[in-house]
Coordinates of C-alpha atoms and ligand atoms in Angstrom, one line a residue:
M1 CA -48.8 -5.6 20.9
L2 CA -48.2 -4.0 24.3
T3 CA -50.0 -5.2 27.4
R4 CA -49.5 -4.5 31.0
F5 CA -50.2 -5.6 34.5
A6 CA -51.1 -2.9 37.1
P7 CA -51.3 -4.1 40.7
S8 CA -52.2 -1.8 43.5
P9 CA -49.8 -2.4 46.3
T10 CA -52.5 -2.4 49.0
G11 CA -52.3 -6.1 49.8
E12 CA -50.7 -9.4 48.7
L13 CA -51.4 -10.7 45.2
H14 CA -53.5 -13.8 45.0
L15 CA -54.4 -16.5 42.4
G16 CA -56.7 -14.1 40.7
H17 CA -53.9 -11.6 40.1
A18 CA -51.7 -14.5 38.9
Y19 CA -54.3 -15.5 36.3
S20 CA -54.6 -11.9 35.2
V21 CA -50.9 -11.3 34.8
V22 CA -50.4 -14.6 33.0
C23 CA -53.2 -13.7 30.5
A24 CA -51.7 -10.3 29.8
Y25 CA -48.1 -11.6 29.7
A26 CA -48.9 -14.6 27.5
A27 CA -50.9 -12.4 25.0
A28 CA -47.9 -10.1 24.6
R29 CA -45.3 -12.8 24.3
A30 CA -47.3 -14.9 21.9
A31 CA -47.5 -11.9 19.6
G32 CA -43.8 -11.1 19.9
G33 CA -44.9 -7.9 21.8
D34 CA -44.0 -6.2 24.9
F35 CA -45.3 -6.5 28.5
R36 CA -45.0 -3.7 31.0
L37 CA -45.5 -3.4 34.7
R38 CA -47.3 -0.5 36.4
I39 CA -47.5 0.0 40.1
D40 CA -50.8 1.7 40.9
D41 CA -49.5 3.4 44.1
I42 CA -51.5 6.5 43.9
D43 CA -53.4 5.9 47.1
G44 CA -50.7 7.1 49.5
S45 CA -52.5 6.1 52.6
R46 CA -53.1 2.4 51.6
S47 CA -50.1 1.7 49.3
R48 CA -47.1 0.0 51.0
E49 CA -43.6 -0.6 49.7
D50 CA -43.5 -4.1 51.2
Y51 CA -46.5 -5.0 49.0
V52 CA -44.6 -3.7 46.0
A53 CA -41.6 -5.8 46.9
G54 CA -43.8 -8.8 47.5
S55 CA -45.6 -8.4 44.2
L56 CA -42.3 -8.3 42.3
A57 CA -41.2 -11.4 44.1
D58 CA -44.4 -13.1 43.2
L59 CA -44.0 -12.2 39.5
A60 CA -40.4 -13.5 39.5
W61 CA -41.6 -16.7 41.1
L62 CA -44.2 -17.1 38.3
G63 CA -41.4 -16.6 35.7
I64 CA -42.8 -13.3 34.5
D65 CA -40.4 -10.7 33.2
W66 CA -41.3 -7.2 32.0
D67 CA -39.9 -4.7 29.5
G68 CA -38.5 -1.4 30.7
A69 CA -38.7 -0.1 34.2
P70 CA -42.0 -0.4 36.1
V71 CA -44.1 2.8 35.9
R72 CA -45.1 4.2 39.2
Q73 CA -48.3 6.2 39.4
S74 CA -46.9 8.2 42.3
N75 CA -44.3 9.6 39.8
R76 CA -47.0 10.8 37.4
L77 CA -49.1 13.1 39.6
G78 CA -48.1 16.2 37.5
C79 CA -49.6 14.5 34.4
Y80 CA -52.9 13.7 36.2
A81 CA -53.0 17.3 37.5
A82 CA -52.5 18.7 34.0
A83 CA -55.3 16.5 32.6
L84 CA -57.6 17.7 35.4
D85 CA -56.7 21.3 34.7
D86 CA -57.6 20.8 31.1
L87 CA -61.0 19.3 32.0
R88 CA -61.6 22.1 34.5
A89 CA -60.8 24.8 32.0
R90 CA -63.2 23.2 29.5
G91 CA -66.0 23.1 32.2
F92 CA -66.2 19.3 32.5
V93 CA -65.4 19.0 36.2
Y94 CA -66.7 20.8 39.3
P95 CA -65.7 20.9 42.9
C96 CA -67.9 18.9 45.3
F97 CA -67.9 19.6 49.1
C98 CA -70.3 16.8 50.1
T99 CA -69.2 14.3 52.7
R100 CA -70.0 10.6 52.3
A101 CA -72.6 11.1 55.0
D102 CA -74.2 13.9 53.0
I103 CA -74.5 11.7 50.0
A104 CA -75.7 8.7 51.9
A105 CA -78.4 10.9 53.5
S106 CA -79.7 12.0 50.1
L107 CA -82.9 10.2 49.3
S108 CA -82.2 10.3 45.6
A109 CA -79.0 8.3 45.5
P110 CA -79.6 5.3 43.4
H111 CA -76.8 2.9 42.8
G112 CA -74.9 2.6 39.5
P113 CA -71.9 0.4 38.5
S114 CA -69.5 2.5 40.6
G115 CA -71.7 2.7 43.7
A116 CA -74.1 5.4 44.8
I117 CA -74.9 7.9 42.0
Y118 CA -74.0 11.3 43.1
P119 CA -77.2 13.4 43.5
G120 CA -75.6 16.5 41.9
T121 CA -75.8 18.7 45.0
C122 CA -72.7 20.8 44.2
R123 CA -73.2 20.8 40.4
G124 CA -75.2 24.0 40.3
L125 CA -73.1 26.2 42.6
S126 CA -72.3 29.6 41.2
A127 CA -68.7 30.3 40.1
A128 CA -68.3 32.7 43.0
T129 CA -69.5 30.2 45.6
R130 CA -67.2 27.5 44.1
D131 CA -64.2 29.8 44.2
R132 CA -64.9 30.8 47.8
R133 CA -65.5 27.3 49.1
V134 CA -62.6 25.7 47.1
A135 CA -60.2 28.1 49.0
A136 CA -61.7 27.2 52.4
E137 CA -63.1 23.7 52.4
P138 CA -62.0 20.1 51.6
H139 CA -63.4 19.1 48.3
C140 CA -63.1 16.6 45.4
W141 CA -63.5 17.2 41.7
R142 CA -66.4 15.5 39.9
L143 CA -67.0 14.9 36.3
D144 CA -70.1 16.6 35.0
M145 CA -71.3 13.5 33.3
A146 CA -74.2 14.9 31.3
R147 CA -71.9 17.6 29.8
A148 CA -69.2 15.0 29.1
V149 CA -71.5 12.6 27.5
A150 CA -73.0 15.3 25.3
E151 CA -69.6 16.3 24.2
A152 CA -68.3 12.8 23.5
G153 CA -71.4 11.4 21.8
D154 CA -71.9 7.6 21.3
L155 CA -68.9 5.5 22.4
A156 CA -67.9 1.9 22.0
W157 CA -64.8 -0.2 22.3
E158 CA -63.5 -3.4 20.8
E159 CA -63.8 -6.3 23.3
Q160 CA -61.3 -8.8 21.9
G161 CA -63.0 -11.7 20.1
Q162 CA -66.5 -10.3 20.9
G163 CA -66.8 -7.3 18.6
H164 CA -67.9 -3.9 19.8
R165 CA -69.3 -3.1 23.1
V166 CA -71.3 0.1 23.6
A167 CA -70.0 2.2 26.5
D168 CA -72.6 3.5 29.0
P169 CA -70.7 6.1 31.1
A170 CA -73.9 8.0 32.0
A171 CA -74.9 5.1 34.3
H172 CA -72.1 6.0 36.6
G173 CA -73.3 9.6 37.3
D174 CA -70.9 12.4 38.3
I175 CA -67.9 10.3 39.3
V176 CA -65.0 11.6 41.3
L177 CA -61.8 12.3 39.3
A178 CA -59.6 13.7 42.1
R179 CA -59.7 14.3 45.7
K180 CA -57.4 15.9 48.2
D181 CA -55.9 12.7 49.6
A182 CA -55.7 11.0 46.1
P183 CA -54.9 13.5 43.4
A184 CA -56.3 11.4 40.7
S185 CA -58.9 8.6 40.8
Y186 CA -58.2 5.2 39.4
H187 CA -60.2 6.0 36.4
L188 CA -58.3 9.1 35.5
A189 CA -54.8 7.8 36.3
S190 CA -55.4 4.4 34.6
T191 CA -56.7 6.0 31.4
L192 CA -53.9 8.5 31.2
D193 CA -51.3 5.8 31.9
D194 CA -52.5 3.3 29.4
A195 CA -52.3 6.0 26.7
A196 CA -48.9 7.3 27.9
M197 CA -47.5 3.8 28.0
G198 CA -48.8 3.0 24.5
I199 CA -50.8 0.0 25.7
T200 CA -52.5 -1.6 22.7
H201 CA -54.4 -4.3 24.6
V202 CA -55.7 -3.9 28.1
V203 CA -56.1 -7.4 29.6
R204 CA -57.8 -7.3 33.0
G205 CA -60.5 -8.9 35.0
A206 CA -64.2 -8.8 34.1
D207 CA -64.9 -7.0 37.4
L208 CA -63.5 -3.9 35.7
I209 CA -65.7 -4.0 32.6
A210 CA -67.9 -1.3 33.9
S211 CA -64.9 0.9 34.5
T212 CA -64.2 0.7 30.8
D213 CA -67.4 2.8 30.2
V214 CA -65.7 5.6 32.1
H215 CA -62.3 5.0 30.6
R216 CA -63.7 5.2 27.1
L217 CA -65.4 8.5 27.9
L218 CA -62.2 10.0 29.4
Q219 CA -60.3 8.9 26.2
A220 CA -62.8 10.8 24.1
L221 CA -62.6 13.9 26.3
L222 CA -58.8 13.9 26.6
R223 CA -58.3 12.9 22.9
L224 CA -56.5 9.7 23.8
P225 CA -56.4 6.5 21.7
T226 CA -58.6 3.6 22.7
P227 CA -56.9 0.2 23.2
I228 CA -58.5 -3.1 22.5
Y229 CA -59.8 -4.6 25.8
R230 CA -60.1 -8.2 27.0
H231 CA -61.9 -8.6 30.3
H232 CA -61.1 -12.1 31.4
A233 CA -63.1 -14.5 33.7
L234 CA -62.4 -14.2 37.4
V235 CA -60.9 -16.8 39.7
C236 CA -63.4 -17.9 42.3
G237 CA -62.9 -20.0 45.5
A238 CA -64.8 -23.0 46.6
D239 CA -67.6 -20.8 47.8
G240 CA -68.0 -19.5 44.2
K241 CA -67.1 -16.0 45.1
R242 CA -64.2 -14.2 43.5
L243 CA -61.0 -14.0 45.4
A244 CA -60.2 -10.9 47.4
K245 CA -57.1 -9.7 49.0
R246 CA -58.3 -11.0 52.3
D247 CA -58.3 -14.6 51.1
A248 CA -54.9 -15.4 52.6
A249 CA -55.0 -19.1 51.5
A250 CA -54.8 -18.1 47.8
S251 CA -52.1 -15.5 48.3
L252 CA -49.1 -16.1 46.0
K253 CA -46.8 -15.5 48.9
S254 CA -48.3 -18.4 50.8
L255 CA -48.1 -20.7 47.7
R256 CA -44.6 -19.6 47.1
E257 CA -43.6 -20.3 50.7
A258 CA -45.4 -23.6 50.6
G259 CA -42.8 -24.7 47.9
I260 CA -45.2 -24.7 45.0
D261 CA -43.4 -24.2 41.6
G262 CA -44.6 -20.8 40.3
R263 CA -43.6 -21.5 36.7
V264 CA -45.7 -24.7 36.6
L265 CA -48.6 -22.8 38.1
A266 CA -48.2 -20.0 35.5
A267 CA -48.2 -22.6 32.7
D268 CA -51.4 -24.2 34.1
L269 CA -53.1 -20.8 34.5
A270 CA -52.1 -20.0 30.9
G271 CA -54.1 -23.1 29.9
D272 CA -57.0 -22.1 32.1
R273 CA -56.2 -25.0 34.5
L274 CA -56.7 -23.9 38.1
P275 CA -55.6 -25.6 41.4
A276 CA -58.2 -27.8 43.1
G277 CA -60.9 -25.8 44.7
Y278 CA -60.7 -22.9 42.4
S279 CA -62.6 -22.1 39.2
L280 CA -62.9 -19.5 36.5
Q281 CA -66.2 -17.7 36.3
N282 CA -67.7 -14.9 34.3
P283 CA -69.7 -12.5 36.5
Ligands
LIG301 N1 -54.7 -1.2 40.0 C1 -55.9 -1.7 39.4 C2 -56.3 -2.9 40.1 O1 -55.5 -3.6 40.7 C3 -55.6 -2.0 37.9 C4 -56.8 -2.2 37.2 C5 -56.6 -2.3 35.7 O2 -56.0 -3.2 35.2 O3 -57.0 -1.3 35.0 O4 -57.5 -3.2 40.2

């Protein structure tokens, strides 16, 4: 068994991250398996080295160690570009020149699990128009969802302890796989990394279960193995809402600095025992 924890260094880790890492770590160690760390630092404008350092300090405080060197997404851009080239050559992605405002202004933009469903404005551009505009205009690359789904057929994954779950990637519409300022989306990078790292069990929060629809589709298109998934309950605050990076009170740094014993906290979290005022909830 090989599990991983993959923080994005765009803020301080909080109790929700602690619960997540403890779940992934405990699963691997209980099975005599390995546990890896991945730094999801692909978003160059929001990722910060002080958050990386802070996250490593939080994990050490929790008593979590990892096997091998942490994987950095920022070191793997060539791999993401190669996968995008492959999808492009096979006609599964197209360039999109729409701005956010263009999409918001579209009357036919219903919402799916990943936000507004792209109305498809740029999907039908001719090859000549695409080539001309790609050379001259900012653009992102979108997955042609209908083509992708037609190629992949019916998809499912094993949700640990719950049997198979049917993936519904079509509900997401033509998602973005790469843009100029972020050369691979979370979906593309995470799917490729989990495969390259040989992750057998992806243990992560239930807020990401809809993303698994897309990851399962990308696995099929890119001929990657499908790990087993476990989407765990989310840590919520007294208001019943799940913790966010802005909830400073629950930040691991503040707990660490308040003198709380991280190893005791980790053991409690491993037994689903949360500090007063917090609870676990399934969305
Ligand atoms: N970097 C992602 C996050 O923090 C990782 C999600 C995942 O585990 O796939 O939400």
